XYZ file of N, CA and C in Angstrom:
219
model
N 0.831 -1.190 0.000
C 0.000 0.000 0.000
C 0.867 1.242 0.000
N 1.434 1.555 -1.107
C 2.161 2.813 -1.262
C 3.508 2.815 -0.587
N 3.947 4.007 -0.234
C 5.301 4.202 0.278
C 5.437 3.883 1.762
N 4.334 3.800 2.498
C 4.402 3.535 3.931
C 4.230 2.028 4.140
N 5.226 1.373 4.745
C 5.177 -0.082 4.877
C 4.310 -0.550 6.050
N 4.007 -1.832 6.031
C 3.387 -2.496 7.161
C 1.951 -2.095 7.436
N 1.572 -2.349 8.686
C 0.198 -2.093 9.107
C -0.165 -0.621 8.954
N 0.747 0.271 9.284
C 0.458 1.700 9.170
C 0.081 2.061 7.736
N 0.829 1.562 6.776
C 0.519 1.823 5.372
C -0.849 1.290 4.990
N -1.182 0.105 5.492
C -2.488 -0.478 5.196
C -3.602 0.361 5.812
N -3.396 0.818 7.053
C -4.424 1.635 7.709
C -4.599 2.974 6.992
N -3.511 3.572 6.558
C -3.603 4.832 5.822
C -4.327 4.637 4.489
N -4.021 3.529 3.820
C -4.716 3.228 2.563
C -6.208 3.040 2.823
N -6.535 2.363 3.916
C -7.939 2.185 4.283
C -8.635 3.512 4.500
N -7.936 4.440 5.151
C -8.506 5.769 5.380
C -8.792 6.482 4.060
N -7.878 6.354 3.108
C -8.069 6.990 1.798
C -9.275 6.376 1.093
N -9.345 5.047 1.090
C -10.490 4.380 0.454
C -11.803 4.773 1.126
N -11.818 4.807 2.444
C -13.048 5.167 3.163
C -13.476 6.588 2.820
N -12.515 7.497 2.716
C -12.833 8.886 2.370
C -13.430 8.994 0.971
N -13.118 8.021 0.127
C -13.656 7.990 -1.235
C -14.925 7.134 -1.331
N -15.436 6.712 -0.171
C -16.618 5.846 -0.104
C -16.403 4.499 -0.788
N -15.172 4.035 -0.836
C -14.835 2.719 -1.393
C -14.658 1.761 -0.210
N -15.793 1.349 0.354
C -15.752 0.625 1.618
C -15.213 -0.789 1.488
N -15.467 -1.463 0.377
C -14.925 -2.808 0.188
C -13.397 -2.765 0.193
N -12.831 -1.787 -0.511
C -11.382 -1.635 -0.550
C -10.838 -1.205 0.816
N -11.571 -0.335 1.498
C -11.148 0.107 2.826
C -11.104 -1.073 3.789
N -12.143 -1.889 3.782
C -12.195 -3.061 4.665
C -11.033 -3.994 4.360
N -10.745 -4.204 3.089
C -9.618 -5.069 2.712
C -8.297 -4.503 3.220
N -8.117 -3.207 3.104
C -6.877 -2.584 3.566
C -6.745 -2.680 5.089
N -7.817 -2.366 5.812
C -7.766 -2.474 7.275
C -7.518 -3.920 7.694
N -8.129 -4.861 6.997
C -7.927 -6.280 7.308
C -6.471 -6.676 7.100
N -5.868 -6.172 6.032
C -4.453 -6.466 5.791
C -3.603 -5.943 6.948
N -3.852 -4.731 7.394
C -3.106 -4.187 8.516
C -3.326 -4.973 9.794
N -4.541 -5.430 9.999
C -4.869 -6.182 11.205
C -4.293 -7.588 11.200
N -3.875 -8.089 10.039
C -3.238 -9.405 10.025
C -1.882 -9.358 10.719
N -1.208 -8.217 10.659
C 0.086 -8.094 11.343
C -0.037 -7.466 12.723
N -1.103 -6.693 12.931
C -1.347 -6.071 14.239
C -2.811 -6.283 14.632
N -3.163 -7.523 15.028
C -4.567 -7.860 15.248
C -5.231 -7.126 16.411
N -4.461 -6.563 17.302
C -5.036 -5.847 18.445
C -4.902 -4.327 18.306
N -4.683 -3.860 17.107
C -4.541 -2.427 16.875
C -5.920 -1.782 16.940
N -6.149 -0.971 17.970
C -7.484 -0.401 18.170
C -7.866 0.571 17.056
N -6.897 1.267 16.495
C -7.216 2.174 15.387
C -7.759 1.377 14.203
N -7.059 0.330 13.831
C -7.492 -0.491 12.706
C -8.852 -1.121 12.943
N -9.075 -1.621 14.153
C -10.371 -2.225 14.481
C -11.499 -1.203 14.403
N -11.262 -0.025 14.960
C -12.286 1.014 14.941
C -12.605 1.484 13.535
N -11.562 1.680 12.753
C -11.779 2.162 11.382
C -12.457 1.100 10.524
N -12.038 -0.152 10.682
C -12.693 -1.207 9.900
C -14.149 -1.350 10.340
N -14.389 -1.237 11.649
C -15.763 -1.296 12.135
C -16.629 -0.213 11.518
N -16.089 1.009 11.437
C -16.843 2.103 10.817
C -17.075 1.840 9.332
N -16.083 1.267 8.653
C -16.247 0.951 7.228
C -17.315 -0.125 7.039
N -17.342 -1.119 7.941
C -18.391 -2.141 7.866
C -19.774 -1.510 8.020
N -19.918 -0.580 8.963
C -21.210 0.091 9.155
C -21.599 0.845 7.885
N -20.658 1.591 7.327
C -20.945 2.359 6.106
C -21.346 1.442 4.958
N -20.813 0.207 4.967
C -21.119 -0.769 3.915
C -22.320 -1.648 4.294
N -22.979 -1.310 5.410
C -24.169 -2.025 5.887
C -23.889 -3.489 6.207
N -22.685 -3.759 6.715
C -22.309 -5.108 7.157
C -22.210 -5.059 8.682
N -23.375 -5.204 9.314
C -23.471 -4.891 10.734
C -22.872 -5.954 11.654
N -22.996 -7.225 11.326
C -22.450 -8.262 12.206
C -20.933 -8.134 12.368
N -20.165 -8.010 11.274
C -18.720 -7.830 11.477
C -18.389 -6.488 12.128
N -19.229 -5.477 11.914
C -19.004 -4.183 12.564
C -19.123 -4.334 14.076
N -20.142 -5.054 14.514
C -20.324 -5.278 15.954
C -19.146 -6.058 16.519
N -18.669 -7.062 15.788
C -17.519 -7.843 16.254
C -16.284 -6.958 16.414
N -16.013 -6.116 15.419
C -14.849 -5.228 15.501
C -14.990 -4.226 16.633
N -16.159 -3.646 16.769
C -16.350 -2.624 17.800
C -16.331 -3.232 19.203
N -16.801 -4.458 19.332
C -16.727 -5.144 20.622
C -15.273 -5.374 21.010
N -14.471 -5.825 20.054
C -13.052 -6.025 20.320
C -12.364 -4.686 20.580
N -12.736 -3.664 19.853
C -12.194 -2.316 20.053
C -12.435 -1.850 21.495
N -13.660 -2.004 21.960
C -14.005 -1.573 23.315
C -13.212 -2.351 24.353
N -13.049 -3.642 24.123
C -12.300 -4.468 25.070
C -10.826 -4.080 25.143
N -10.270 -3.628 24.031
C -8.831 -3.327 23.961
C -8.486 -1.855 24.194
N -9.437 -0.965 23.964
C -9.147 0.472 24.022
C -8.773 0.896 25.443
N -7.723 1.680 25.570
C -7.346 2.145 26.902
C -8.358 3.140 27.460
N -8.532 3.066 28.768
C -9.371 4.011 29.501
C -10.739 4.073 29.013
């Protein structure tokens, strides 16, 4: 995903796709980042929001539940 390597690059790509309303691509990018950093709360939250925007509520609930469990404070 571009010049930024690893999970960060995948999350940034997901943000770009989400901003363009390309939710399928955004979800794929966030998922790629989460394969290397499965407990990354940013990635979980962003993918959860992309799932909601794409009307995929069950995986959105799963991501947001994990986000809440892992998020500090």
